[in-house]
Amino acid sequence: MQLLDTLHQIRPQWLNRVTQSLARGAGVRENFRDQLERFYGLLEQAVETGDPAWLDSILSDWALSLTQTDLEETTGNLTKIINQMLQITNEVCRENLSDSEALDVLGVIIPGFSYCFERAAQYEMRARIAYISLQLTQAQQTMEKLDRSKSDFIAVAAHELKTPLTLVEGYTAMLRENLNTSEDTPEAMLLNGINNGTRRLRTIVDDMIDVSLIDNNLLSLNFQPVWLNRLFNVLRLELESYTQERHQSMQIYDFPGSTELTFGDPERLLQVFRNVLTNAIKYTPDGGRIDLDGRRLPGFVEVTVCDTGIGIDNEDQQAIFEKFGRLGNSALHSSGKTKFKGGGPGLGLHIAKGIIEAHGGAIWVESSGYDEVRCPGSMFHILLPLRSEPPDDKTAKLFAPLIHPTTSKIN
Ligand code: ADP
């Protein structure tokens, strides 16, 4: 075939030009020239057989050998090289062949090149996707490692702080007994100061222990019959002095579902609602309003805690449930449990989420955004399964007389 001979005839010129133009450095050139020889050979095969698939193997090898820098670039490197090769082919044909020969050769070569463009783009995209998923997996592994180190740190720190804290608490109690002074003496005031400090520290250490229990799937619930409205009443009394101090109104409503018996861990549920209500007090300015309400859904009860506080930006609404999920707007000092924007360690909502999820429920927040002036407020939703039956045999036996009074009497 005449055309094949012509193609073969311009091979040396083509190789020289492409090597000179595309490869920098003598070492690279040598290796690159071998690659080009292979490419040209396959191109000739493709022309001879009319099947451009001959070029697949080299294109795939080139895509696999793309470096990290090549893959990080947004433009296609392989297609760029093929484009340059096509331009050089055009020049070599025009310079070394007559016009009609050049046209004939280009006519059979161009379909091969257009096939190369398509395949190169595919292979390069595949290589890029593989590279990006590898990067993502590595990033995820690093995050998991970081999270594990955080959990380990919390567990060790909580354990190490517990013993000295118990000593301080014990000795303070003994000191109080030995001094036996009335409440308004300077010694009693000093002891009160120590007590307040140790109580705050105890809360933080207990929170750290809870976080490490949740992170290690070790949180165990003590299921008992619970009436949510009774828990809310306990909290109403407990938090009344804080809302009065902050001139806030706190309304807690009874709603269908809150007065029904359900099985849950009352201590843990109190902890959740205490945290959410305390946050509502903390992040609502003086004179604001907090409402606890809810509704019964099929198989579930949904509790909502709504405040007229500073609100939470959309992009932070997931992050606040992570451990140390405090936001930049929280004060860095722990000025007090319920002072406006008094910061905490950022563990409360993470623990609340762990407890609610252990009950088979969910917790999330809705807010139109963060604005300390406009105060758009936030609404926390807590979804809890309603369990009219005990979750396990042990609890069932323990509470049988309460759940099925007539049957248990007969037995
Ligand atoms: P802490 O209150 O100890 O910082 P939490 O885990 O209880 O930690 O809360 C995490 C963060 O979520 C808080 O630092 C605060 O920025 C934000 N947040 C929680 N509740 C509210 C609320 N009702 N209104 C506005 N922001 C809130």
CSV table of C-alpha atoms and ligand atoms in Angstrom, one decimal:
chain,number,residue,atom,x,y,z
A,1,MET,CA,0.0,0.0,0.0
A,2,GLN,CA,1.5,3.3,-1.2
A,3,LEU,CA,0.2,5.3,1.7
A,4,LEU,CA,1.8,3.1,4.2
A,5,ASP,CA,5.2,3.5,2.5
A,6,THR,CA,4.8,7.2,2.6
A,7,LEU,CA,3.8,7.1,6.2
A,8,HIS,CA,6.9,5.0,6.9
A,9,GLN,CA,9.1,7.3,4.9
A,10,ILE,CA,8.4,10.4,7.2
A,11,ARG,CA,8.8,8.3,10.4
A,12,PRO,CA,12.4,9.5,11.2
A,13,GLN,CA,11.6,13.2,10.7
A,14,TRP,CA,8.4,12.9,12.7
A,15,LEU,CA,10.3,11.1,15.6
A,16,ASN,CA,13.0,13.8,15.6
A,17,ARG,CA,10.6,16.7,15.6
A,18,VAL,CA,8.3,15.3,18.2
A,19,THR,CA,11.2,14.3,20.5
A,20,GLN,CA,12.8,17.8,20.1
A,21,SER,CA,9.6,19.7,20.8
A,22,LEU,CA,8.1,17.7,23.6
A,23,ALA,CA,10.9,16.2,25.6
A,24,ARG,CA,13.2,18.3,27.7
A,25,GLY,CA,16.5,16.9,29.0
A,26,ALA,CA,18.6,14.1,27.3
A,27,GLY,CA,17.5,11.3,29.7
A,28,VAL,CA,13.9,12.1,29.2
A,29,ARG,CA,14.3,12.3,25.5
A,30,GLU,CA,15.8,8.8,25.1
A,31,ASN,CA,12.9,7.2,27.0
A,32,PHE,CA,10.4,9.4,25.3
A,33,ARG,CA,11.8,8.5,21.9
A,34,ASP,CA,11.2,4.8,22.6
A,35,GLN,CA,7.6,5.6,23.5
A,36,LEU,CA,7.1,7.6,20.3
A,37,GLU,CA,8.5,4.8,18.2
A,38,ARG,CA,5.9,2.5,19.8
A,39,PHE,CA,3.2,5.1,19.2
A,40,TYR,CA,4.1,5.5,15.6
A,41,GLY,CA,4.3,1.8,15.0
A,42,LEU,CA,0.8,1.3,16.5
A,43,LEU,CA,-0.5,4.3,14.4
A,44,GLU,CA,0.8,2.5,11.3
A,45,GLN,CA,-0.9,-0.7,12.4
A,46,ALA,CA,-4.1,1.2,12.9
A,47,VAL,CA,-3.9,2.7,9.4
A,48,GLU,CA,-3.1,-0.7,7.9
A,49,THR,CA,-6.0,-2.5,9.6
A,50,GLY,CA,-8.4,0.4,9.8
A,51,ASP,CA,-8.8,-0.3,13.5
A,52,PRO,CA,-7.7,2.6,15.8
A,53,ALA,CA,-8.1,0.3,18.9
A,54,TRP,CA,-4.4,-0.6,18.3
A,55,LEU,CA,-3.5,2.6,20.0
A,56,ASP,CA,-5.4,1.8,23.3
A,57,SER,CA,-2.5,0.0,25.0
A,58,ILE,CA,-0.1,2.9,24.7
A,59,LEU,CA,-2.7,5.6,25.6
A,60,SER,CA,-3.6,3.6,28.7
A,61,ASP,CA,0.1,3.3,29.7
A,62,TRP,CA,0.6,7.0,29.2
A,63,ALA,CA,-2.5,7.8,31.4
A,64,LEU,CA,-1.2,5.5,34.1
A,65,SER,CA,2.2,7.1,34.1
A,66,LEU,CA,0.8,10.6,34.6
A,67,THR,CA,2.4,12.2,37.7
A,68,GLN,CA,0.6,13.6,40.7
A,69,THR,CA,1.3,17.1,39.4
A,70,ASP,CA,-0.2,16.2,36.0
A,71,LEU,CA,-3.3,14.8,37.8
A,72,GLU,CA,-3.7,17.9,40.0
A,73,GLU,CA,-3.9,20.2,37.0
A,74,THR,CA,-7.3,20.9,35.7
A,75,THR,CA,-6.4,20.8,32.0
A,76,GLY,CA,-5.9,17.4,30.2
A,77,ASN,CA,-2.2,16.8,29.9
A,78,LEU,CA,-2.4,13.8,27.6
A,79,THR,CA,-4.8,15.4,25.2
A,80,LYS,CA,-2.5,18.5,25.1
A,81,ILE,CA,0.4,16.2,24.0
A,82,ILE,CA,-1.7,14.5,21.4
A,83,ASN,CA,-2.8,17.9,20.0
A,84,GLN,CA,0.9,19.0,19.8
A,85,MET,CA,1.8,15.7,18.1
A,86,LEU,CA,-1.0,16.2,15.5
A,87,GLN,CA,0.3,19.7,14.8
A,88,ILE,CA,3.8,18.4,14.3
A,89,THR,CA,2.6,15.6,12.1
A,90,ASN,CA,0.9,18.2,9.9
A,91,GLU,CA,4.1,20.3,9.6
A,92,VAL,CA,6.2,17.2,8.9
A,93,CYS,CA,3.8,16.1,6.1
A,94,ARG,CA,3.8,19.6,4.5
A,95,GLU,CA,7.5,19.9,4.7
A,96,ASN,CA,8.5,16.5,3.4
A,97,LEU,CA,5.7,15.5,1.0
A,98,SER,CA,4.0,16.9,-2.0
A,99,ASP,CA,0.6,18.6,-1.3
A,100,SER,CA,-1.4,15.7,-2.6
A,101,GLU,CA,0.7,13.1,-0.7
A,102,ALA,CA,0.4,15.2,2.5
A,103,LEU,CA,-3.3,15.4,2.1
A,104,ASP,CA,-3.6,11.6,1.6
A,105,VAL,CA,-1.4,10.8,4.6
A,106,LEU,CA,-3.3,13.3,6.8
A,107,GLY,CA,-6.6,11.9,5.6
A,108,VAL,CA,-5.8,8.4,7.0
A,109,ILE,CA,-4.0,9.6,10.1
A,110,ILE,CA,-6.5,12.1,11.4
A,111,PRO,CA,-9.2,9.5,12.2
A,112,GLY,CA,-6.5,7.8,14.3
A,113,PHE,CA,-5.7,11.0,16.1
A,114,SER,CA,-9.3,11.8,16.8
A,115,TYR,CA,-9.7,8.3,18.3
A,116,CYS,CA,-6.6,9.1,20.4
A,117,PHE,CA,-8.2,12.3,21.7
A,118,GLU,CA,-11.3,10.5,22.8
A,119,ARG,CA,-9.6,7.6,24.4
A,120,ALA,CA,-6.9,9.8,26.1
A,121,ALA,CA,-9.6,12.0,27.6
A,122,GLN,CA,-11.3,8.9,28.9
A,123,TYR,CA,-8.2,7.3,30.3
A,124,GLU,CA,-7.0,10.6,31.8
A,125,MET,CA,-10.4,11.1,33.5
A,126,ARG,CA,-10.3,7.6,34.9
A,127,ALA,CA,-6.8,8.2,36.3
A,128,ARG,CA,-7.9,11.5,37.8
A,129,ILE,CA,-10.9,9.9,39.4
A,130,ALA,CA,-8.8,7.1,40.9
A,131,TYR,CA,-6.3,9.7,42.1
A,132,ILE,CA,-9.0,11.9,43.7
A,133,SER,CA,-10.7,8.9,45.4
A,134,LEU,CA,-7.3,7.9,46.8
A,135,GLN,CA,-6.8,11.4,48.1
A,136,LEU,CA,-10.3,11.3,49.7
A,137,THR,CA,-9.6,7.9,51.3
A,138,GLN,CA,-6.3,9.2,52.7
A,139,ALA,CA,-8.0,12.4,54.0
A,140,GLN,CA,-10.7,10.3,55.6
A,141,GLN,CA,-8.2,8.0,57.3
A,142,THR,CA,-6.3,11.0,58.6
A,143,MET,CA,-9.6,12.4,60.0
A,144,GLU,CA,-10.4,9.1,61.6
A,145,LYS,CA,-6.9,8.9,63.2
A,146,LEU,CA,-7.3,12.5,64.5
A,147,ASP,CA,-10.7,11.7,65.9
A,148,ARG,CA,-9.3,8.6,67.6
A,149,SER,CA,-6.4,10.6,69.1
A,150,LYS,CA,-9.0,13.2,70.4
A,151,SER,CA,-11.0,10.4,72.0
A,152,ASP,CA,-7.9,8.8,73.5
A,153,PHE,CA,-6.8,12.1,74.9
A,154,ILE,CA,-10.3,12.7,76.4
A,155,ALA,CA,-10.3,9.3,78.0
A,156,VAL,CA,-6.8,9.6,79.5
A,157,ALA,CA,-7.3,13.2,80.7
A,158,ALA,CA,-10.7,12.4,82.3
A,159,HIS,CA,-9.2,9.4,84.1
A,160,GLU,CA,-6.1,11.3,85.3
A,161,LEU,CA,-8.3,14.3,86.5
A,162,LYS,CA,-10.8,12.1,88.4
A,163,THR,CA,-8.6,10.9,91.2
A,164,PRO,CA,-7.1,14.3,92.3
A,165,LEU,CA,-10.6,15.9,91.9
A,166,THR,CA,-12.0,13.3,94.3
A,167,LEU,CA,-9.2,14.1,96.8
A,168,VAL,CA,-9.9,17.8,96.6
A,169,GLU,CA,-13.7,17.2,97.1
A,170,GLY,CA,-13.0,14.8,100.0
A,171,TYR,CA,-10.6,17.1,101.8
A,172,THR,CA,-12.9,20.2,101.3
A,173,ALA,CA,-15.8,18.3,102.9
A,174,MET,CA,-13.6,17.3,105.9
A,175,LEU,CA,-12.3,20.8,106.3
A,176,ARG,CA,-15.9,22.1,106.3
A,177,GLU,CA,-16.8,19.6,109.0
A,178,ASN,CA,-13.7,20.4,111.1
A,179,LEU,CA,-14.1,24.1,110.9
A,180,ASN,CA,-17.8,23.8,111.7
A,181,THR,CA,-18.3,27.5,110.9
A,182,SER,CA,-21.5,29.3,110.0
A,183,GLU,CA,-22.3,30.2,106.4
A,184,ASP,CA,-21.2,33.9,106.5
A,185,THR,CA,-17.6,33.5,107.9
A,186,PRO,CA,-14.7,34.2,105.6
A,187,GLU,CA,-13.6,30.5,105.9
A,188,ALA,CA,-17.1,29.4,104.8
A,189,MET,CA,-16.9,31.7,101.8
A,190,LEU,CA,-13.5,30.4,100.8
A,191,LEU,CA,-14.8,26.8,101.1
A,192,ASN,CA,-17.8,27.8,98.9
A,193,GLY,CA,-15.4,29.1,96.3
A,194,ILE,CA,-13.5,25.8,96.3
A,195,ASN,CA,-16.8,23.9,96.1
A,196,ASN,CA,-18.0,25.9,93.1
A,197,GLY,CA,-14.7,25.3,91.3
A,198,THR,CA,-14.7,21.6,92.0
A,199,ARG,CA,-18.4,21.3,91.0
A,200,ARG,CA,-17.6,22.9,87.6
A,201,LEU,CA,-14.5,20.7,87.2
A,202,ARG,CA,-16.6,17.6,88.1
A,203,THR,CA,-19.1,18.5,85.4
A,204,ILE,CA,-16.4,18.8,82.8
A,205,VAL,CA,-14.7,15.5,83.9
A,206,ASP,CA,-18.1,13.7,83.8
A,207,ASP,CA,-18.8,15.1,80.3
A,208,MET,CA,-15.4,13.9,79.2
A,209,ILE,CA,-16.1,10.4,80.5
A,210,ASP,CA,-19.5,10.5,78.7
A,211,VAL,CA,-17.8,11.5,75.5
A,212,SER,CA,-15.4,8.6,75.7
A,213,LEU,CA,-18.2,6.2,76.5
A,214,ILE,CA,-20.2,7.4,73.5
A,215,ASP,CA,-17.2,7.4,71.1
A,216,ASN,CA,-16.3,3.8,72.1
A,217,ASN,CA,-19.9,2.6,71.9
A,218,LEU,CA,-19.9,1.8,75.6
A,219,LEU,CA,-22.8,4.0,76.7
A,220,SER,CA,-25.3,1.7,78.4
A,221,LEU,CA,-28.8,2.9,79.2
A,222,ASN,CA,-30.7,2.1,82.3
A,223,PHE,CA,-34.2,1.6,80.8
A,224,GLN,CA,-37.1,2.6,83.1
A,225,PRO,CA,-40.6,3.8,82.7
A,226,VAL,CA,-40.5,7.6,81.9
A,227,TRP,CA,-43.1,10.3,81.6
A,228,LEU,CA,-41.4,13.1,79.7
A,229,ASN,CA,-43.6,15.8,81.3
A,230,ARG,CA,-42.3,14.8,84.8
A,231,LEU,CA,-38.7,15.2,83.6
A,232,PHE,CA,-39.6,18.6,82.2
A,233,ASN,CA,-41.1,19.6,85.5
A,234,VAL,CA,-37.8,18.7,87.3
A,235,LEU,CA,-35.9,20.9,84.9
A,236,ARG,CA,-38.4,23.7,85.2
A,237,LEU,CA,-37.7,23.9,88.9
A,238,GLU,CA,-34.0,23.4,88.5
A,239,LEU,CA,-33.6,26.2,85.9
A,240,GLU,CA,-36.2,28.6,87.2
A,241,SER,CA,-33.6,30.7,89.2
A,242,TYR,CA,-31.4,31.1,86.0
A,243,THR,CA,-34.3,32.3,83.8
A,244,GLN,CA,-35.4,34.7,86.5
A,245,GLU,CA,-31.8,36.0,86.8
A,246,ARG,CA,-31.8,36.5,83.0
A,247,HIS,CA,-35.3,38.0,82.9
A,248,GLN,CA,-36.3,35.3,80.4
A,249,SER,CA,-39.7,33.6,80.2
A,250,MET,CA,-39.5,29.8,79.9
A,251,GLN,CA,-42.7,28.0,79.0
A,252,ILE,CA,-42.9,24.2,79.2
A,253,TYR,CA,-46.1,22.8,77.7
A,254,ASP,CA,-47.7,19.4,78.1
A,255,PHE,CA,-48.4,17.8,74.7
A,256,PRO,CA,-49.8,14.5,73.4
A,257,GLY,CA,-46.9,12.0,74.0
A,258,SER,CA,-45.3,13.9,76.9
A,259,THR,CA,-47.8,12.5,79.4
A,260,GLU,CA,-47.6,8.9,78.1
A,261,LEU,CA,-45.5,6.2,79.6
A,262,THR,CA,-42.4,5.4,77.6
A,263,PHE,CA,-39.3,3.4,78.4
A,264,GLY,CA,-36.0,5.3,78.5
A,265,ASP,CA,-33.1,6.2,80.7
A,266,PRO,CA,-34.5,9.1,82.8
A,267,GLU,CA,-31.1,10.3,84.1
A,268,ARG,CA,-29.7,10.4,80.6
A,269,LEU,CA,-32.8,12.0,79.1
A,270,LEU,CA,-32.7,14.7,81.9
A,271,GLN,CA,-29.0,15.3,80.9
A,272,VAL,CA,-30.1,15.8,77.2
A,273,PHE,CA,-33.0,18.2,78.0
A,274,ARG,CA,-30.9,20.0,80.7
A,275,ASN,CA,-28.2,20.7,78.2
A,276,VAL,CA,-30.5,21.9,75.4
A,277,LEU,CA,-32.5,24.1,77.8
A,278,THR,CA,-29.3,25.5,79.4
A,279,ASN,CA,-27.9,26.3,76.0
A,280,ALA,CA,-31.2,28.1,75.1
A,281,ILE,CA,-30.8,30.2,78.2
A,282,LYS,CA,-27.1,30.8,77.5
A,283,TYR,CA,-27.5,31.8,73.9
A,284,THR,CA,-30.6,34.0,74.3
A,285,PRO,CA,-30.2,37.6,75.5
A,286,ASP,CA,-31.8,38.9,78.7
A,287,GLY,CA,-35.5,39.3,78.4
A,288,GLY,CA,-35.8,36.5,75.7
A,289,ARG,CA,-38.2,33.6,75.5
A,290,ILE,CA,-37.8,29.8,75.6
A,291,ASP,CA,-40.6,27.4,74.8
A,292,LEU,CA,-40.5,23.6,75.2
A,293,ASP,CA,-43.3,21.9,73.2
A,294,GLY,CA,-43.8,18.9,71.1
A,295,ARG,CA,-46.1,16.5,69.3
A,296,ARG,CA,-46.9,12.8,69.1
A,297,LEU,CA,-46.0,11.1,65.8
A,298,PRO,CA,-46.7,7.5,64.9
A,299,GLY,CA,-44.3,5.5,67.2
A,300,PHE,CA,-42.4,8.6,68.1
A,301,VAL,CA,-42.6,11.7,70.2
A,302,GLU,CA,-41.0,14.9,69.0
A,303,VAL,CA,-39.8,17.5,71.5
A,304,THR,CA,-39.0,21.0,70.3
A,305,VAL,CA,-37.0,23.6,72.3
A,306,CYS,CA,-37.4,27.0,70.7
A,307,ASP,CA,-35.5,30.2,71.8
A,308,THR,CA,-35.3,33.8,70.7
A,309,GLY,CA,-31.5,33.7,70.8
A,310,ILE,CA,-28.6,34.5,68.6
A,311,GLY,CA,-29.3,31.6,66.2
A,312,ILE,CA,-26.9,29.3,64.4
A,313,ASP,CA,-25.6,29.6,60.8
A,314,ASN,CA,-26.7,27.0,58.4
A,315,GLU,CA,-23.2,25.6,57.8
A,316,ASP,CA,-22.6,25.2,61.6
A,317,GLN,CA,-25.8,23.3,62.3
A,318,GLN,CA,-24.1,19.9,61.9
A,319,ALA,CA,-20.8,20.9,63.5
A,320,ILE,CA,-22.3,21.9,66.9
A,321,PHE,CA,-23.1,18.2,67.4
A,322,GLU,CA,-19.4,17.2,66.9
A,323,LYS,CA,-17.2,17.1,70.0
A,324,PHE,CA,-15.7,20.4,70.8
A,325,GLY,CA,-18.3,21.8,68.4
A,326,ARG,CA,-18.3,25.2,70.0
A,327,LEU,CA,-18.6,28.0,67.5
A,328,GLY,CA,-16.3,31.0,67.1
A,329,ASN,CA,-19.0,33.3,68.5
A,330,SER,CA,-19.0,31.6,72.0
A,331,ALA,CA,-17.0,33.4,74.6
A,332,LEU,CA,-13.7,31.7,75.3
A,333,HIS,CA,-14.0,32.2,79.0
A,334,SER,CA,-16.4,30.0,81.1
A,335,SER,CA,-18.1,32.9,82.7
A,336,GLY,CA,-20.9,30.9,84.1
A,337,LYS,CA,-23.3,28.1,83.4
A,338,THR,CA,-26.1,30.4,82.1
A,339,LYS,CA,-24.5,33.8,81.5
A,340,PHE,CA,-25.2,35.2,78.0
A,341,LYS,CA,-22.9,33.4,75.6
A,342,GLY,CA,-20.9,32.0,78.5
A,343,GLY,CA,-18.7,29.4,76.7
A,344,GLY,CA,-18.4,25.8,77.6
A,345,PRO,CA,-16.1,23.1,76.3
A,346,GLY,CA,-18.4,22.2,73.5
A,347,LEU,CA,-19.2,18.6,74.6
A,348,GLY,CA,-22.9,19.0,75.7
A,349,LEU,CA,-24.6,18.6,72.3
A,350,HIS,CA,-22.2,15.8,71.3
A,351,ILE,CA,-23.3,13.9,74.4
A,352,ALA,CA,-26.9,14.8,73.8
A,353,LYS,CA,-26.7,13.3,70.3
A,354,GLY,CA,-25.0,10.1,71.6
A,355,ILE,CA,-27.7,9.6,74.3
A,356,ILE,CA,-30.6,10.3,71.9
A,357,GLU,CA,-29.1,8.0,69.2
A,358,ALA,CA,-28.6,5.3,71.9
A,359,HIS,CA,-32.4,5.5,72.5
A,360,GLY,CA,-33.0,5.1,68.8
A,361,GLY,CA,-33.9,8.7,68.2
A,362,ALA,CA,-32.4,11.8,66.5
A,363,ILE,CA,-31.6,15.4,67.4
A,364,TRP,CA,-31.1,18.3,65.0
A,365,VAL,CA,-31.5,22.1,64.9
A,366,GLU,CA,-33.2,24.6,62.7
A,367,SER,CA,-32.3,28.2,62.6
A,368,SER,CA,-32.4,30.9,59.9
A,369,GLY,CA,-28.8,32.0,60.8
A,370,TYR,CA,-26.6,33.6,63.4
A,371,ASP,CA,-27.3,37.2,64.2
A,372,GLU,CA,-26.7,38.7,67.6
A,373,VAL,CA,-28.6,41.9,66.8
A,374,ARG,CA,-31.7,40.5,65.1
A,375,CYS,CA,-31.7,37.3,67.2
A,376,PRO,CA,-33.5,34.9,64.8
A,377,GLY,CA,-33.5,32.1,67.4
A,378,SER,CA,-33.0,28.4,67.1
A,379,MET,CA,-35.3,25.4,67.4
A,380,PHE,CA,-33.9,22.1,68.6
A,381,HIS,CA,-35.8,19.0,67.6
A,382,ILE,CA,-35.5,15.8,69.6
A,383,LEU,CA,-37.2,12.7,68.2
A,384,LEU,CA,-37.6,9.8,70.6
A,385,PRO,CA,-39.2,6.4,70.0
A,386,LEU,CA,-42.3,5.8,72.1
A,387,ARG,CA,-41.8,2.5,73.8
A,388,SER,CA,-44.8,1.3,75.7
A,389,GLU,CA,-43.1,-2.1,76.2
A,390,PRO,CA,-39.8,-2.7,78.1
A,391,PRO,CA,-36.9,-3.1,75.6
A,392,ASP,CA,-35.5,-6.2,77.3
A,393,ASP,CA,-36.5,-9.2,79.5
A,394,LYS,CA,-34.7,-7.9,82.6
A,395,THR,CA,-36.6,-4.6,82.5
A,396,ALA,CA,-39.8,-6.4,81.6
A,397,LYS,CA,-39.6,-8.6,84.7
A,398,LEU,CA,-38.7,-5.6,86.9
A,399,PHE,CA,-41.6,-3.5,85.7
A,400,ALA,CA,-44.2,-6.1,84.9
A,401,PRO,CA,-46.6,-5.1,87.8
A,402,LEU,CA,-46.6,-1.5,86.5
A,403,ILE,CA,-47.1,-2.4,82.8
A,404,HIS,CA,-49.5,-5.3,83.1
A,405,PRO,CA,-51.0,-5.0,86.6
A,406,THR,CA,-53.8,-7.6,86.2
A,407,THR,CA,-51.7,-10.2,84.5
A,408,SER,CA,-48.9,-10.0,87.0
A,409,LYS,CA,-51.4,-10.3,89.9
A,410,ILE,CA,-52.8,-13.5,88.5
A,411,ASN,CA,-49.2,-14.9,88.1
B,1,ADP,P1,-21.1,24.5,74.9
B,1,ADP,O1,-22.4,25.2,75.2
B,1,ADP,O2,-20.4,23.9,76.1
B,1,ADP,O3,-20.1,25.4,74.1
B,1,ADP,P2,-22.6,22.6,73.3
B,1,ADP,O4,-22.1,21.3,72.8
B,1,ADP,O5,-23.7,22.5,74.3
B,1,ADP,O6,-21.3,23.2,74.0
B,1,ADP,O7,-22.9,23.6,72.2
B,1,ADP,C1,-22.0,23.7,71.1
B,1,ADP,C2,-22.2,25.1,70.4
B,1,ADP,O8,-23.5,25.2,69.8
B,1,ADP,C3,-22.1,26.2,71.4
B,1,ADP,O9,-20.8,26.6,71.7
B,1,ADP,C4,-22.9,27.3,70.6
B,1,ADP,O10,-22.0,28.0,69.8
B,1,ADP,C5,-23.9,26.5,69.8
B,1,ADP,N1,-25.3,26.5,70.4
B,1,ADP,C6,-25.8,25.5,71.1
B,1,ADP,N2,-27.1,25.8,71.5
B,1,ADP,C7,-27.4,27.0,70.9
B,1,ADP,C8,-28.5,27.8,70.9
B,1,ADP,N3,-29.7,27.5,71.5
B,1,ADP,N4,-28.4,29.0,70.2
B,1,ADP,C9,-27.3,29.4,69.6
B,1,ADP,N5,-26.2,28.6,69.6
B,1,ADP,C10,-26.2,27.5,70.2
